[in-house]
CSV table of C-alpha atoms and ligand atoms in Angstrom, one decimal:
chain,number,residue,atom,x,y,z
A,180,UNK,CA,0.0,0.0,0.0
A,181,UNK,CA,1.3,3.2,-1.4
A,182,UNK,CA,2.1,6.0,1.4
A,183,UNK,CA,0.7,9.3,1.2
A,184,UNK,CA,3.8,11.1,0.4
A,185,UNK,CA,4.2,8.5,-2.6
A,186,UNK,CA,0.8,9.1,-3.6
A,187,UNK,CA,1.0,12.8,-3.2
A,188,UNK,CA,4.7,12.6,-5.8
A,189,UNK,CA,2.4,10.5,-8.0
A,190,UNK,CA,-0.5,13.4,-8.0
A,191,UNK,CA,2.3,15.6,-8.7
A,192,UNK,CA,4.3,14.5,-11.3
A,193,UNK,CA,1.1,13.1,-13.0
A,194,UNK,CA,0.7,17.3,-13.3
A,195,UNK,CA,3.9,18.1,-14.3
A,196,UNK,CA,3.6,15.7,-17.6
A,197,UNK,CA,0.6,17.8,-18.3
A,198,UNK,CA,2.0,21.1,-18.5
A,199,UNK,CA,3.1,22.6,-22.0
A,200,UNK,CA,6.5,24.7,-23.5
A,201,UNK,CA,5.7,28.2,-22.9
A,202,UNK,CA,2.9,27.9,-20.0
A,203,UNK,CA,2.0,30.9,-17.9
A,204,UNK,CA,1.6,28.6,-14.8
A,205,UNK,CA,-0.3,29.2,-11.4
A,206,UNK,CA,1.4,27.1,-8.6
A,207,UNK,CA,-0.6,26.1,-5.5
A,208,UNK,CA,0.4,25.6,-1.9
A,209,UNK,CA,0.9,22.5,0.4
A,210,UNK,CA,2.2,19.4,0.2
A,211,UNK,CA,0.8,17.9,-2.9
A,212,UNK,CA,1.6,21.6,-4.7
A,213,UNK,CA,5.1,21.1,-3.5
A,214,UNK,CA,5.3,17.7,-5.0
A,215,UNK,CA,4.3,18.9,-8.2
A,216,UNK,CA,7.2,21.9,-7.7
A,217,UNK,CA,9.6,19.4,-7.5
A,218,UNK,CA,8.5,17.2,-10.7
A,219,UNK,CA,8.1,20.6,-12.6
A,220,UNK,CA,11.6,21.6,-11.5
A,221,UNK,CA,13.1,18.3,-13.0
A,222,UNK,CA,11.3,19.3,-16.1
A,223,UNK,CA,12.9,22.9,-16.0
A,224,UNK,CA,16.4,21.4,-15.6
A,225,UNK,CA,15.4,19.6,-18.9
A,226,UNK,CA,14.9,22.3,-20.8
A,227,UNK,CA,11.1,23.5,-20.2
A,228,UNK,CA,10.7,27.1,-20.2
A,229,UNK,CA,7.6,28.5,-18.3
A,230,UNK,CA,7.0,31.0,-16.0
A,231,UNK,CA,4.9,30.6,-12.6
A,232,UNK,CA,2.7,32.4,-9.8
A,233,UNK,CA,3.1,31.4,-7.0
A,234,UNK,CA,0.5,31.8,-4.4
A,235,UNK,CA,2.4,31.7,-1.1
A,236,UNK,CA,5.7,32.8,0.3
A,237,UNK,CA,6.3,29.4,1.1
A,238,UNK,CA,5.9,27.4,-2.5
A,239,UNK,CA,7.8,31.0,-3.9
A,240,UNK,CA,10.8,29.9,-2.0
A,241,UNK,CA,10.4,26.4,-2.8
A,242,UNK,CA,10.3,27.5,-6.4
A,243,UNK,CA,13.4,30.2,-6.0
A,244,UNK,CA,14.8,27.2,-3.9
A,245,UNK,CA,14.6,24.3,-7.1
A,246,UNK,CA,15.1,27.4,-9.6
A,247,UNK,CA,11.2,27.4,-11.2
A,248,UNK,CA,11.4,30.4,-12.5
A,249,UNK,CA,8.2,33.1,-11.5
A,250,UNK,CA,6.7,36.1,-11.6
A,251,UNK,CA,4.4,38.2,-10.0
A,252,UNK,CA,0.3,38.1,-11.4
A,253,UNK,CA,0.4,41.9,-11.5
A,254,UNK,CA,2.9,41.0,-14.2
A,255,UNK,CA,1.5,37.9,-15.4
A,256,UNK,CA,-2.4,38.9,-15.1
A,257,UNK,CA,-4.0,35.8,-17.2
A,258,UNK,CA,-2.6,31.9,-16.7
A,259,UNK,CA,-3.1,29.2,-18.6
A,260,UNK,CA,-3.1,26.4,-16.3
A,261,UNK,CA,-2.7,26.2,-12.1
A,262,UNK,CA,-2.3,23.4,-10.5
A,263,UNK,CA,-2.5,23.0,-6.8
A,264,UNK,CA,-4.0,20.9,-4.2
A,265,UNK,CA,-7.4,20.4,-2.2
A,266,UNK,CA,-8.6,19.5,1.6
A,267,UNK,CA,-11.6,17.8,0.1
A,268,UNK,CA,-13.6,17.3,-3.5
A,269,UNK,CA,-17.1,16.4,-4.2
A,270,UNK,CA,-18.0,14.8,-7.3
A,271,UNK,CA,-18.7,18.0,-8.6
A,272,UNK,CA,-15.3,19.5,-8.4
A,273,UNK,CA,-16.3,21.4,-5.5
A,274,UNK,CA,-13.6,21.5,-3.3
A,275,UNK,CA,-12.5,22.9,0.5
A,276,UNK,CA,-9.0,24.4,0.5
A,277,UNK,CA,-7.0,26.5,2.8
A,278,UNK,CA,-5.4,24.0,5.0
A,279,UNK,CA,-2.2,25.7,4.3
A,280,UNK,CA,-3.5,29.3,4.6
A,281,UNK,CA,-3.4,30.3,1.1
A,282,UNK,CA,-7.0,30.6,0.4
A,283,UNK,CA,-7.4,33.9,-0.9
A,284,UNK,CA,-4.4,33.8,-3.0
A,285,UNK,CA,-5.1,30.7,-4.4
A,286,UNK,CA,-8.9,31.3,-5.1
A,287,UNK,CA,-7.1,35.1,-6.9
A,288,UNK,CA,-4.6,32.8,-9.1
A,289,UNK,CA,-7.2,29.8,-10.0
A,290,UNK,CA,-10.3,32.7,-10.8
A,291,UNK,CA,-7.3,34.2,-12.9
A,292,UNK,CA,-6.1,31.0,-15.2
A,293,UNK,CA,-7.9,29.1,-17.8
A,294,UNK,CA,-7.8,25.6,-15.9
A,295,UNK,CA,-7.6,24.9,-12.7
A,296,UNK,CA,-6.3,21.5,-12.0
A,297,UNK,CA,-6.4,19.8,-8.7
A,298,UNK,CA,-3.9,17.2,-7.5
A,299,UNK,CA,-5.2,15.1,-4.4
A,300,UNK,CA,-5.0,11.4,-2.9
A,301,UNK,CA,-7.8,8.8,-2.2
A,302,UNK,CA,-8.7,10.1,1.1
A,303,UNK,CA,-9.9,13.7,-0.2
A,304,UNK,CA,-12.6,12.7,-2.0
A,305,UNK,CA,-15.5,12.8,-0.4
A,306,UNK,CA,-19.5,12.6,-0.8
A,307,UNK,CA,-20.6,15.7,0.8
A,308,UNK,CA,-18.1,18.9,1.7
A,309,UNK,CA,-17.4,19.6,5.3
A,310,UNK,CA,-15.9,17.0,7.2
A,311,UNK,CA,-12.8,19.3,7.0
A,312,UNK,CA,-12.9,22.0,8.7
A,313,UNK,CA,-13.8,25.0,6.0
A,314,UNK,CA,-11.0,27.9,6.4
A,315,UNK,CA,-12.4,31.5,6.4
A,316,UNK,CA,-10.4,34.2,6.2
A,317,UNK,CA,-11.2,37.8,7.6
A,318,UNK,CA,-10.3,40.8,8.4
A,319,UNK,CA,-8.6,41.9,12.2
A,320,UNK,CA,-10.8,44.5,12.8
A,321,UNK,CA,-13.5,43.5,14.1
A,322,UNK,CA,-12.6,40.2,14.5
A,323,UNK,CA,-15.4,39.3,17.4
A,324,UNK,CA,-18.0,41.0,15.3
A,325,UNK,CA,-17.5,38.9,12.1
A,326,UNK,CA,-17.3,36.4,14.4
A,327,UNK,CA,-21.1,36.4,15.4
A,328,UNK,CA,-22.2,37.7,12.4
A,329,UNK,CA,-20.7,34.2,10.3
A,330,UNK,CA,-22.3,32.1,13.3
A,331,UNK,CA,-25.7,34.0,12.1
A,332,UNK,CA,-25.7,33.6,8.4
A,333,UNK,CA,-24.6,30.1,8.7
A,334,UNK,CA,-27.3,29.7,11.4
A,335,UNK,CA,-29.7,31.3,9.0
A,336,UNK,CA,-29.0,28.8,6.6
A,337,UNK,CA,-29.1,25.5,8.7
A,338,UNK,CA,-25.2,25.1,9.7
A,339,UNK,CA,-23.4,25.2,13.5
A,340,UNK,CA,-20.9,24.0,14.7
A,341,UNK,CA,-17.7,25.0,16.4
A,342,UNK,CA,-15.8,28.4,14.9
A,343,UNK,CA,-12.3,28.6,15.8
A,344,UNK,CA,-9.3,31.5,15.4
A,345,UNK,CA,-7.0,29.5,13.6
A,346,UNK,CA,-3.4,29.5,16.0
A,347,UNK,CA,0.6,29.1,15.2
A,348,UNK,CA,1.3,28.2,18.1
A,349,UNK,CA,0.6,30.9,21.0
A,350,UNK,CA,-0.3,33.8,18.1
A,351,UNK,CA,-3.0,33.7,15.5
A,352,UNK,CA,-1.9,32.2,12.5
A,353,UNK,CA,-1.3,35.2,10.1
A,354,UNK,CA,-2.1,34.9,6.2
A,355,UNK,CA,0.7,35.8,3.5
A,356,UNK,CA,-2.1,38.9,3.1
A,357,UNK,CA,-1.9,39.7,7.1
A,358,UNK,CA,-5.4,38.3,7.8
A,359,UNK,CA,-6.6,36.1,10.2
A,360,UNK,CA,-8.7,32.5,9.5
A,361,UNK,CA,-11.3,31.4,11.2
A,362,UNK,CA,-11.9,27.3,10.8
A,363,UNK,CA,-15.4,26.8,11.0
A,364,UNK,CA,-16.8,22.9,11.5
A,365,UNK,CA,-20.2,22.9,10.2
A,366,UNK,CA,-19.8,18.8,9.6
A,367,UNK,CA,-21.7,18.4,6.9
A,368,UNK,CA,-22.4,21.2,3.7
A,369,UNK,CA,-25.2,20.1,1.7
A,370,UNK,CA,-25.3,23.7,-0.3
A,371,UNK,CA,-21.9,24.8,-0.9
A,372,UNK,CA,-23.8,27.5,-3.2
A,373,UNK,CA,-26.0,29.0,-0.2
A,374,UNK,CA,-23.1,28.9,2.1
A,375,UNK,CA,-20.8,30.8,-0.6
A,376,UNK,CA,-23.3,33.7,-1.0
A,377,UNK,CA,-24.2,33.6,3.1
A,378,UNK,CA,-20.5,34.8,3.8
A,379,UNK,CA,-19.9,37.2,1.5
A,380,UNK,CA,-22.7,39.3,2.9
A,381,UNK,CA,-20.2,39.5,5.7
A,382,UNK,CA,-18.5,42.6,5.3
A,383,UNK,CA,-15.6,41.5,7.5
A,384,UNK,CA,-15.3,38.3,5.5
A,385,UNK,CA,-12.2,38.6,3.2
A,386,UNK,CA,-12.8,34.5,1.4
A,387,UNK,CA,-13.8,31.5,1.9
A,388,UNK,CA,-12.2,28.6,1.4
A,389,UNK,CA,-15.0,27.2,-1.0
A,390,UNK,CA,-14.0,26.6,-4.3
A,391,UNK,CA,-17.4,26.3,-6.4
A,392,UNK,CA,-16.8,26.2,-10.3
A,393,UNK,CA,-13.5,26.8,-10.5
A,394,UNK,CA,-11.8,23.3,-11.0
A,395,UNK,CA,-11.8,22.0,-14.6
A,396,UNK,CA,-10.1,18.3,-13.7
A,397,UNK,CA,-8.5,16.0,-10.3
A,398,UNK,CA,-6.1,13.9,-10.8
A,399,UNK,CA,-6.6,11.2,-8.0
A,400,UNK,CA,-3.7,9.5,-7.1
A,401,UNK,CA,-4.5,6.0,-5.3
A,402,UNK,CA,-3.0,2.8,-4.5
A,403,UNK,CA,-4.6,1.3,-7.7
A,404,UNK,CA,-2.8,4.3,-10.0
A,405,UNK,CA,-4.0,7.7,-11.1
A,406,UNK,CA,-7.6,8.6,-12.0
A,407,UNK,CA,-9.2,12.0,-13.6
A,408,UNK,CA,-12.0,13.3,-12.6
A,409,UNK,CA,-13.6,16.1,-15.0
A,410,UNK,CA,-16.3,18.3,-14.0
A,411,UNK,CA,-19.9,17.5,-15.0
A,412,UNK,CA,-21.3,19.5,-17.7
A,413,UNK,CA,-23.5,22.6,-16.9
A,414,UNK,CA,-27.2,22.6,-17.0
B,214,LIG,C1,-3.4,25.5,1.1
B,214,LIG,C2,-4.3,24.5,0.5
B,214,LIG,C3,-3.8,23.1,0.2
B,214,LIG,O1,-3.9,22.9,-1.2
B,214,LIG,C4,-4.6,22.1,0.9
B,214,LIG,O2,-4.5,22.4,2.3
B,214,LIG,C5,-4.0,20.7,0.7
B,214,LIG,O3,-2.8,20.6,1.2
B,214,LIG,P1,-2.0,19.2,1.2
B,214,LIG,O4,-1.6,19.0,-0.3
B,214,LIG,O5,-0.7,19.5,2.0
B,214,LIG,O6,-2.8,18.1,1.7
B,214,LIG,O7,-5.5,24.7,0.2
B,214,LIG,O8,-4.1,26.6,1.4
């Protein structure tokens, strides 16, 4: 039985054979993201040119790091392809992300790029979103009063559960974009759609860590090998 570091390298460099000579390329955060970084980076050494945007501090010096070259999306505005990882996907390509903290910039680079394409193991895809914890990040003013007001639009439309100030170790855990993110465990999201709309009436809401419509494909990497999922046509 494949570990899942081995099955995150296999997500990865599944990726990395997909990406083209000349791509403008959006580069995700976490572990999976980094995988793919490193299978990219053996394809730079060979002679690939393409340029990335990065969507953390961390993956930029992973990429400075293995020599990916990158740039900034001011300077690169439209992408053709990003590829970065998920905390869970529903058979719609729905996903939760922000495990890592990277929500916003991520959600900025994938609304930004033709295809999004998600790299994941087995054991993120699930049948309903929300067993993982959904990331939200806001604004520090007024932390206490975004607070309640999330706890009453989620209220409002059927969720509760435990909302909780995301730590690094004794501080709050601060974004690349010097927010905060609150970790809300509503169990179970039947209507990632409603939710979506529900907090960003919150004026104190910077994102969500709901991706809804954004993913074109997942590449699932499992013990038996890798699969694709595509996303189901509209209508
Ligand atoms: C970071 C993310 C990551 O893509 C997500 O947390 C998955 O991480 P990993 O590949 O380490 O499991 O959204 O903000």
């Amino acid at each position: 039985m494949a570990d899942a570091a081995a099955l995150k390298r296999m997500a990865g460099e599944a990726a990395a054979a997909r990406v083209e000579e000349g791509m403008r390329l959006g580069i995700g955060t976490g572990s999976t993201a980094e995988a793919f970084v490193h299978a990219l980076a053996e394809r730079v050494r060979g002679g690939l040119k393409v340029m990335g945007v990065t969507t953390s501090e961390r993956t930029e010096a992973l990429c400075r790091e293995l020599k990916v070259p990158t740039t900034s999306l001011e300077a690169l505005p439209h992408l053709d392809l990003t590829v970065d990882g998920a905390d869970e996907v529903d058979s719609q390509l729905r996903l939760i992300k922000g495990g890592g903290g990277a929500l916003l910039r991520e959600k900025i680079v994938a609304a930004a790029s033709d295809r999004l394409l998600v790299i994941v193991d087995e054991s993120k895809k699930v049948e309903v979103l929300g067993a993982f914890p959904l990331p939200i990040e806001i604004n520090g003013f007024g932390m206490v009063a975004t607070y309640l007001a999330i706890r009453e639009v989620a209220a409002g439309i059927g969720l509760e559960g435990d909302i909780i100030l995301r730590r690094n170790g004794e501080s709050p855990f601060i974004t690349d974009s010097g927010h905060l993110i609150l970790d809300a465990s509503f169990g179970r999201i039947p209507e990632p759609e409603a939710l979506s709309r529900a907090l960003h009436s919150v004026p104190g809401v910077v994102e969500h860590g709901l991706f809804l419509g954004l993913a074109s494909e997942v590449i699932l990497a499992s013990d038996t090998g890798i699969k694709t999922l595509q996303r189901p046509a509209a209508g």
